[in-house]
Coordinates of C-alpha atoms and ligand atoms in Angstrom, one line a residue:
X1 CA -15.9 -13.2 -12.3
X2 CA -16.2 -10.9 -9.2
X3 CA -20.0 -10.2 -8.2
X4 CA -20.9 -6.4 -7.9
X5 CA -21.2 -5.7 -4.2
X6 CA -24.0 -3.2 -2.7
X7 CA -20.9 -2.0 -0.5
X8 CA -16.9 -1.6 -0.9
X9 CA -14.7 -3.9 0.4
X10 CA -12.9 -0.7 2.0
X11 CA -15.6 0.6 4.2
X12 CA -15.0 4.4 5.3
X13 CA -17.6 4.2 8.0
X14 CA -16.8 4.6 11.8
X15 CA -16.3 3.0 14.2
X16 CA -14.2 1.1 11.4
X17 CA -15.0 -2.9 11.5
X18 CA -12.3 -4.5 13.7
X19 CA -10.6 -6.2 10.7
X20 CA -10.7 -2.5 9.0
X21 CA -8.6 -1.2 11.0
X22 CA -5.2 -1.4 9.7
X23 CA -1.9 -1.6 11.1
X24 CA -2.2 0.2 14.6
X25 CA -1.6 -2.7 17.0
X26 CA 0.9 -1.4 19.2
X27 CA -1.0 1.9 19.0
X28 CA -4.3 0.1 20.5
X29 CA -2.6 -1.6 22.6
X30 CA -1.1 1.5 24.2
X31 CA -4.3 3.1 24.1
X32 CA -6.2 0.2 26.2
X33 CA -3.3 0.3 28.2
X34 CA -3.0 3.7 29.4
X35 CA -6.8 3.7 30.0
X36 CA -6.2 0.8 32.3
X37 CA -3.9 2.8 34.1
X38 CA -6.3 5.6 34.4
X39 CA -4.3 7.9 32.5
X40 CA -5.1 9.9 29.8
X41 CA -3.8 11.1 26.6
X42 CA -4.3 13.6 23.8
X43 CA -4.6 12.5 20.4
X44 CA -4.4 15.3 17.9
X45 CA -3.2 15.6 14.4
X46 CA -3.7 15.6 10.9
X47 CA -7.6 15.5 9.7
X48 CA -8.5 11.9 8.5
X49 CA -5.9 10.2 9.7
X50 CA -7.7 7.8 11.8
X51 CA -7.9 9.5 15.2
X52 CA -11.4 8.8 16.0
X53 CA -11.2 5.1 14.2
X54 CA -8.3 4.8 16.5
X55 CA -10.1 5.9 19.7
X56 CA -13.1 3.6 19.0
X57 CA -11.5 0.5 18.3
X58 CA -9.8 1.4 21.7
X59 CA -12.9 1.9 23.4
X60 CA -14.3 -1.3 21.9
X61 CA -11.7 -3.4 23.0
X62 CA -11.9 -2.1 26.8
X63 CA -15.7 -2.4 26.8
X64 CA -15.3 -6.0 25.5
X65 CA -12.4 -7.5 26.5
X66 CA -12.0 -5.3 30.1
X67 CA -15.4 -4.5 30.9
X68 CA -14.7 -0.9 30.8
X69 CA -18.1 1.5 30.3
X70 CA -16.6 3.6 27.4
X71 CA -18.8 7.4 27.1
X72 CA -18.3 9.4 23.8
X73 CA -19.2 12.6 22.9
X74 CA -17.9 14.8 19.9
X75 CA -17.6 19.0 20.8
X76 CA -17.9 19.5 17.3
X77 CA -21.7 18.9 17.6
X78 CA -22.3 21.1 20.9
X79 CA -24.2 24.5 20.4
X80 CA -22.9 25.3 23.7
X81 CA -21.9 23.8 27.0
X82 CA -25.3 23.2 28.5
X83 CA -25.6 20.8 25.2
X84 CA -22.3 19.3 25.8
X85 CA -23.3 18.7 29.1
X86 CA -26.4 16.9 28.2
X87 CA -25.2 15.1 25.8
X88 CA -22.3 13.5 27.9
X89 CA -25.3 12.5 30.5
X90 CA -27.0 10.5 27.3
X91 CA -23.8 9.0 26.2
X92 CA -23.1 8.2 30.2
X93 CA -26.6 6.5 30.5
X94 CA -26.0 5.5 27.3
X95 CA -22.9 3.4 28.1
X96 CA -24.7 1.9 31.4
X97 CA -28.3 1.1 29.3
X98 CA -26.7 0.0 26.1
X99 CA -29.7 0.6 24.5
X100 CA -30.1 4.0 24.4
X101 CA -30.1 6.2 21.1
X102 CA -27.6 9.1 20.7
X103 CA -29.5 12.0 20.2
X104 CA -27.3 14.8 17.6
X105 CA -29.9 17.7 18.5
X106 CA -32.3 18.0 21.2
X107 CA -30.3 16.1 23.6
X108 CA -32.1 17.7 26.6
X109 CA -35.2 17.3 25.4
X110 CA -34.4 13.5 25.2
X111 CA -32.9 13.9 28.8
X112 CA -36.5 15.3 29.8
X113 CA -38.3 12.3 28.2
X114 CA -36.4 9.6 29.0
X115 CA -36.2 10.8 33.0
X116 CA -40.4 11.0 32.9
X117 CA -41.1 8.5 31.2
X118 CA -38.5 6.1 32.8
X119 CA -36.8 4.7 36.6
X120 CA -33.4 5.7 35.5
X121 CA -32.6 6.3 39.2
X122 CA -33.8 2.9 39.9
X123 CA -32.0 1.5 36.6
X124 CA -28.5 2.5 37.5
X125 CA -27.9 1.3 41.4
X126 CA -25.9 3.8 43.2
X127 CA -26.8 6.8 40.6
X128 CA -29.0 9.2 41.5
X129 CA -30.7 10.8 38.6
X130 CA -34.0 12.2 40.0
X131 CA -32.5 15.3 39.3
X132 CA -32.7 14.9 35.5
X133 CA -36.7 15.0 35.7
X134 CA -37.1 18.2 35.0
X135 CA -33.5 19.4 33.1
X136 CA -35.1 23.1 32.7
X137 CA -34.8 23.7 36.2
X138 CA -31.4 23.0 36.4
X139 CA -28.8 25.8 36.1
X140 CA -26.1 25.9 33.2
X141 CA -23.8 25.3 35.5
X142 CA -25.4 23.0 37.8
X143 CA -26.2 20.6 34.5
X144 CA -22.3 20.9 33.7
X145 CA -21.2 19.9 37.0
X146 CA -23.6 16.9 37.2
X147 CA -22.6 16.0 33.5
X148 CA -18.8 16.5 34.5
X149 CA -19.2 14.1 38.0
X150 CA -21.2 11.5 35.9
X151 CA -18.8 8.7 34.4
X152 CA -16.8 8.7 37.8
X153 CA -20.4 8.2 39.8
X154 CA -21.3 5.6 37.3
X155 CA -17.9 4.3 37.0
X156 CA -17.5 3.5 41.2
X157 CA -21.5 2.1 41.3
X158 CA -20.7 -0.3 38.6
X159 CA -17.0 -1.0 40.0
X160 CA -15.6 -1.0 36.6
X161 CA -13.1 1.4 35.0
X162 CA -14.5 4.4 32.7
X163 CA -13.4 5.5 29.8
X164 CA -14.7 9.0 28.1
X165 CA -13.9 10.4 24.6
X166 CA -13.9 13.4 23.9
X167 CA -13.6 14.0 20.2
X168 CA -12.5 17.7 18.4
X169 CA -11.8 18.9 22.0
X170 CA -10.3 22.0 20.4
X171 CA -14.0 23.0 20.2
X172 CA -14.2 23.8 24.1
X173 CA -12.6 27.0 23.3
X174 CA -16.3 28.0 22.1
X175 CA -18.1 26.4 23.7
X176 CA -16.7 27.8 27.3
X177 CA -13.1 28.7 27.4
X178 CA -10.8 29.0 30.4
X179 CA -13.9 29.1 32.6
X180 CA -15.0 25.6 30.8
X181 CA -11.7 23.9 31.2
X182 CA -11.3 25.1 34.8
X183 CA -14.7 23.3 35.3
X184 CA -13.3 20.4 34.2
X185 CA -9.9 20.1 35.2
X186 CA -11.3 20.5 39.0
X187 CA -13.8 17.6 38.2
X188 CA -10.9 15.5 36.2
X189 CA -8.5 15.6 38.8
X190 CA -10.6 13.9 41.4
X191 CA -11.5 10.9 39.5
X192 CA -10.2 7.8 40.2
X193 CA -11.4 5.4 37.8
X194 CA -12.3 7.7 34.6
X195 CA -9.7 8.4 32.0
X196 CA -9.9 10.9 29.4
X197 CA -9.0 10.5 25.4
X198 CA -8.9 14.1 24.4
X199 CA -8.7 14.3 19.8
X200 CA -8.5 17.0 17.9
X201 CA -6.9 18.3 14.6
X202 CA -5.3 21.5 16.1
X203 CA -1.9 20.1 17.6
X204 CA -0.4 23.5 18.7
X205 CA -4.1 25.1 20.1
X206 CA -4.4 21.5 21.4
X207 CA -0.7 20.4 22.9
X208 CA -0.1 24.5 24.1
X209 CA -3.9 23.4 26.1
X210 CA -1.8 20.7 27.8
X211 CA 1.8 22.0 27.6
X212 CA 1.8 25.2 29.2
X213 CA 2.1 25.6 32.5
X214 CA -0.2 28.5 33.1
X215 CA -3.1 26.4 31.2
X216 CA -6.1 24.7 33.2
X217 CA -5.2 21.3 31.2
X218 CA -1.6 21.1 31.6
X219 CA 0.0 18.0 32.4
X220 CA -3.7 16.5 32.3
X221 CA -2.5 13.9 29.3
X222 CA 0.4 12.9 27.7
X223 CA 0.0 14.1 23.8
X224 CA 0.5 10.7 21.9
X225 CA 1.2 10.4 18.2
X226 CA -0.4 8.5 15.3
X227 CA 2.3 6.4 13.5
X228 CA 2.0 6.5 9.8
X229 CA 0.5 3.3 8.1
X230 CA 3.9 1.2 6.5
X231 CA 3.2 0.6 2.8
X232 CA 3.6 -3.4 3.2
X233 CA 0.6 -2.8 5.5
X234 CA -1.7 -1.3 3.4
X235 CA -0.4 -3.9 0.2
X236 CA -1.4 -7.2 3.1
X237 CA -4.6 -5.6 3.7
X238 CA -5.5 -4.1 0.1
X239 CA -4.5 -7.7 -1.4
X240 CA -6.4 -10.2 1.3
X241 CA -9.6 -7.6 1.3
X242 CA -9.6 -8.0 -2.9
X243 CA -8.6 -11.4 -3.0
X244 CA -11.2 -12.2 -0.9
X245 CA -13.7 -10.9 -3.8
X246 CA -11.6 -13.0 -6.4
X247 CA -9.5 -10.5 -7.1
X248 CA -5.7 -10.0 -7.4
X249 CA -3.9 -7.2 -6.5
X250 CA -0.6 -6.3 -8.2
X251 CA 2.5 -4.9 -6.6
X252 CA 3.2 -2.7 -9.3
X253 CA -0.7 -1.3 -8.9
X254 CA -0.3 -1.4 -5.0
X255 CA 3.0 0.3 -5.4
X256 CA 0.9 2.8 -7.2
X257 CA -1.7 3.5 -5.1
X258 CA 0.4 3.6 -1.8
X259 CA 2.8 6.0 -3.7
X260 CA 0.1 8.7 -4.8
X261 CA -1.7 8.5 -1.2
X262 CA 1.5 8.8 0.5
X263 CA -0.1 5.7 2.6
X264 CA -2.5 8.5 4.1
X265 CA -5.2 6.3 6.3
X266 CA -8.1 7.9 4.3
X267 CA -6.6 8.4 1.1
X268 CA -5.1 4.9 0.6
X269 CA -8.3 3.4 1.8
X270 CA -10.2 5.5 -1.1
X271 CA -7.9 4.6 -3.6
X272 CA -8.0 0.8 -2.9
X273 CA -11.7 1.3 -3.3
X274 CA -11.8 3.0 -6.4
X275 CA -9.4 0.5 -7.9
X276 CA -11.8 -2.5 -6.7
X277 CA -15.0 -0.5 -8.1
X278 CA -12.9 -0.4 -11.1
X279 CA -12.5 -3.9 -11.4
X280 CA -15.8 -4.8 -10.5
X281 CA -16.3 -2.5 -13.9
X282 CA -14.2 -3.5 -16.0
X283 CA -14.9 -7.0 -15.4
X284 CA -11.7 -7.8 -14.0
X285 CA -10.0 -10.6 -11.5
X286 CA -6.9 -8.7 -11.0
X287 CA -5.8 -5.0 -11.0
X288 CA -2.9 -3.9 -12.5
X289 CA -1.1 -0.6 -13.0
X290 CA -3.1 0.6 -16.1
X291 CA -6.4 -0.3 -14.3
X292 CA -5.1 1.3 -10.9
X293 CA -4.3 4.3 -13.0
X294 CA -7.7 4.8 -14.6
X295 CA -8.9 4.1 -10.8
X296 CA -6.7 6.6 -9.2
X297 CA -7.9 9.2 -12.1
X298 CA -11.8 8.9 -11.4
X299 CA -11.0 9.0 -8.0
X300 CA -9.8 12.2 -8.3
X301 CA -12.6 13.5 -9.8
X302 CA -14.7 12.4 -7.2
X303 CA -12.5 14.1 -4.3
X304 CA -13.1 17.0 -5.7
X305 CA -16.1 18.2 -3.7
X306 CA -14.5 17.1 -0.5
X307 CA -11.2 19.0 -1.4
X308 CA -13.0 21.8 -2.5
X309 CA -15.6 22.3 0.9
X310 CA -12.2 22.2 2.9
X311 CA -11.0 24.8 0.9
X312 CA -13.6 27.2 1.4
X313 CA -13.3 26.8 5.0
X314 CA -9.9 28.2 4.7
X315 CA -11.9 31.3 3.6
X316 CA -11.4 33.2 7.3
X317 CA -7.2 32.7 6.5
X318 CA -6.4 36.0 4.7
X319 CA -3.8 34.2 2.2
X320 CA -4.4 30.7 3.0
X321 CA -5.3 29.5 -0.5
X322 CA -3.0 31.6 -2.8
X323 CA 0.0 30.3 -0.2
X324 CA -1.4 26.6 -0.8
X325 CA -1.7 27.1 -4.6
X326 CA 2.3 27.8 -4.2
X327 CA 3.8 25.2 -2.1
X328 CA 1.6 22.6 -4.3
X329 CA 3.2 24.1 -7.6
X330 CA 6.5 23.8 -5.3
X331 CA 7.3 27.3 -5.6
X332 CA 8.3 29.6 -2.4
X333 CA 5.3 31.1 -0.4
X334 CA 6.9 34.1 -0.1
X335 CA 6.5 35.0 -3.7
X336 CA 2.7 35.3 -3.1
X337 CA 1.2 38.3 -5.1
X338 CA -0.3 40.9 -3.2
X339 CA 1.2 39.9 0.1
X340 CA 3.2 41.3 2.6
X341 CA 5.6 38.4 4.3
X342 CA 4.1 39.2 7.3
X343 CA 0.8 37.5 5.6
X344 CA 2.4 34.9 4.1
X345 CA 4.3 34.0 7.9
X346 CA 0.7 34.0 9.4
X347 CA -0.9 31.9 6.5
X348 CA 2.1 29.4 7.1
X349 CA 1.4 29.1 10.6
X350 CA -2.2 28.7 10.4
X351 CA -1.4 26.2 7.5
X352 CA 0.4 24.4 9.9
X353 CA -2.2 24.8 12.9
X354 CA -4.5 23.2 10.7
X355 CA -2.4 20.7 10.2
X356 CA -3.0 21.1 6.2
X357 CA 1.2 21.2 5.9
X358 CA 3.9 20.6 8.1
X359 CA 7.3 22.2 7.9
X360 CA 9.8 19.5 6.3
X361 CA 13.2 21.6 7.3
X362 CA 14.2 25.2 6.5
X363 CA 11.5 27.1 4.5
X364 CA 10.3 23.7 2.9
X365 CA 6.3 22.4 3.6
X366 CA 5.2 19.1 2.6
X367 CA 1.5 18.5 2.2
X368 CA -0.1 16.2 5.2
X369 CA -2.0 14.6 2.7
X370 CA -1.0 14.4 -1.2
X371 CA -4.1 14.2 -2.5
X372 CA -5.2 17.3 -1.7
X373 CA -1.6 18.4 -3.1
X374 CA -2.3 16.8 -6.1
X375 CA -6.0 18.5 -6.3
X376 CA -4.5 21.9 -6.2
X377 CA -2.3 21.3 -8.9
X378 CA -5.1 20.0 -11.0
X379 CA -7.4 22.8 -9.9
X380 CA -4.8 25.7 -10.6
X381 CA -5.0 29.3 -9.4
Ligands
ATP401 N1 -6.2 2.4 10.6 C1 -6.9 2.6 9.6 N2 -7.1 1.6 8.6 C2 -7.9 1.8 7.6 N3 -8.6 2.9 7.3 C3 -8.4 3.9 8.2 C4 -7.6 3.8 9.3 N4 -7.7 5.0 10.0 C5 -8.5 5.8 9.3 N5 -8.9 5.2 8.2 C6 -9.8 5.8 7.2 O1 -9.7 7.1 7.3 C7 -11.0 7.7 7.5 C8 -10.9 8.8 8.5 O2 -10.6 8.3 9.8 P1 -11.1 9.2 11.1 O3 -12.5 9.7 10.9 O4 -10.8 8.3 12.2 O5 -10.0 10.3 11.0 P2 -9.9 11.5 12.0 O6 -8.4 11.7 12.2 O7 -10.7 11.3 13.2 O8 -10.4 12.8 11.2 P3 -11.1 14.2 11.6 O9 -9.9 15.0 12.1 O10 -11.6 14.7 10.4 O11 -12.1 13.9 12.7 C9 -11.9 6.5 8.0 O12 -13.2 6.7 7.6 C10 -11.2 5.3 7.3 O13 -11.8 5.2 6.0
MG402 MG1 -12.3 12.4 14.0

């Protein structure tokens, strides 16, 4: 009889444990490949699909296996520049020290502490961080440009190729615009040992950034793209994770599973979860199709608050939901009550922007992930 575990078997946390991470090898491999080559690519699609899993188990690998120094930093969580700069200082010292803690808020303040209270300068051979003492005397755009220089500086004291993430890079457009990305690109371009992984869940903002040639980015990195999961994939991983708990996974409940995820990286690792807490309470050593059902229905009812927050985001999209509501029920968007076509054209392409559908041949959307599909349909309206 399978033991009740404090944590699932499928865990959602990232970085994702190595063995977590499924399928994706020729990905990585890609990844650590093109980073070797100092060159650097754009990663952007559908939310929860495993970008930033992806980009970590990349930088892991170059950090251990290549002695790469790997920097992170996600836009997302930036007030403005001067905190993006700041924080990519941390995450550069950070990357060098090892032993630093990233800071979400207040990441000068820990800049201004660390630099008293510490030799950094002295710490990192070759850097010169004396500068850092006293952060509030620096200029915005001084701290950028110091931020900006960093990973190459540290990268050529330590001899050792750097590696920087920068995660929901669509954000830059508030945090600094044209004038921001011109920054950068005129830092970028001199670096000869950093590469860049640019992620975000905006393709068009993100690919016209890097695709047209009037923009500060383009040509910067070549716009890669996530493979789906295959379903044999996720039944080898879903069945040695369970069986390793003493239980048996059946095709007919992995068939299932994969079927009402669509194999969706997030989804199919929820629903795999559900089943095995399912198991675990129904005292079971193998899941079946009637257990995976019941799973798969309390699952849903769980998602709902997720579904439901994402949805009100969609609030600024004049149309967004009562377009949604249609293509879930599979009925054309154009019919959509109250609005002109016009509307319904922009709430499509914002739709798409967003990466919440994608257009599956003439005037047909299909839903990037089903689940949410399927919550709409349960939800109504
Ligand atoms: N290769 C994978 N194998 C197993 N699970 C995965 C994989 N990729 C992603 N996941 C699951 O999907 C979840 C979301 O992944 P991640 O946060 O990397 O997505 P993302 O594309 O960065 O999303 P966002 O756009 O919201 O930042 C993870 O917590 C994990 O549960
Ligand atoms: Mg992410």
């Amino acid at each position: 009889m399978p033991e009740a575990a404090a944590q699932s078997v499928f865990p959602t946390r990232v970085p994702l444990p190595p063995e977590d991470v499924v399928d994706r090898e020729e990905f990585l491999a890609e990844l650590v490949r093109r980073a070797l080559d100092v060159q650097s690519v754009l990663i952007a699609g559908p939310r929860r699909t495993g970008k930033t899993v992806l980009a970590n188990e990349a930088l892991r690998r170059l950090r251990e296996g290549h002695g790469a120094l790997t920097v992170e930093v996600d836009l997302f969580y930036c007030g403005a520049a001067r905190e993006f700069a700041a924080k990519l200082i941390l995450a550069c010292l950070e990357s060098r020290e090892g032993r630093l803690h990233r800071a979400l808020a207040g990441a000068e303040r820990v800049l201004a502490q660390l630099t008293t209270s510490t030799e950094f300068s002295a710490r990192i051979p070759g850097v010169e961080l004396r500068w850092l003492r006293n952060p509030e005397r620096i200029s915005d755009e001084e701290m950028l440009d110091r931020a900006l220089a960093l990973p190459e500086r540290m990268a050529e004291s330590a001899r050792r190729p750097c590696v920087v993430l920068l995660d929901e890079f669509e954000e830059v457009e508030r945090l600094g615009g044209e004038v921001l990305l011109k920054r950068m690109r005129a830092i970028f371009q001199r670096q000869e040992h950093t590469s860049y992984f640019f992620l975000g869940s905006r393709p068009s903002t993100l690919r016209a950034l890097f695709g047209r040639p009037r923009q500060p980015f383009f040509r910067f990195a070549d716009p890669l793209t996530i493979p789906s999961i295959p379903p044999d994939a996720w039944r080898f991983y879903a069945g040695r994770k369970l069986a390793a708990q003493g239980i048996r996974l059946l095709d007919t409940a992995a068939h299932f599973l994969i079927e009402k995820t669509g194999g969706h990286p997030w989804g199919a690792s929820r629903a795999f979860s559900a089943a095995y807490f399912a198991a675990l309470s129904a005292k079971s050593t193998a899941i079946d199709l009637d257990l995976a059902v019941s799973a798969y229905e309390g699952m849903m009812g769980n998602l709902a608050d997720v579904f439901v927050q994402e949805l009100q985001e969609m609030g600024d999209l004049p149309y967004g939901r009562a377009v949604l509501h249609r293509l879930a029920r599979g009925e054309r968007p154009y019919g959509t009550a109250g609005a002109h076509p016009q509307q319904v054209k922009r709430a499509l392409e914002a739709l798409v922007d967003r990466c919440i559908v994608r257009r599956d041949g003439r005037g047909r959307y299909a839903f990037e992930e089903p689940l949410l599909r399927e919550h709409l349909i349960r939800a109504g309206g």
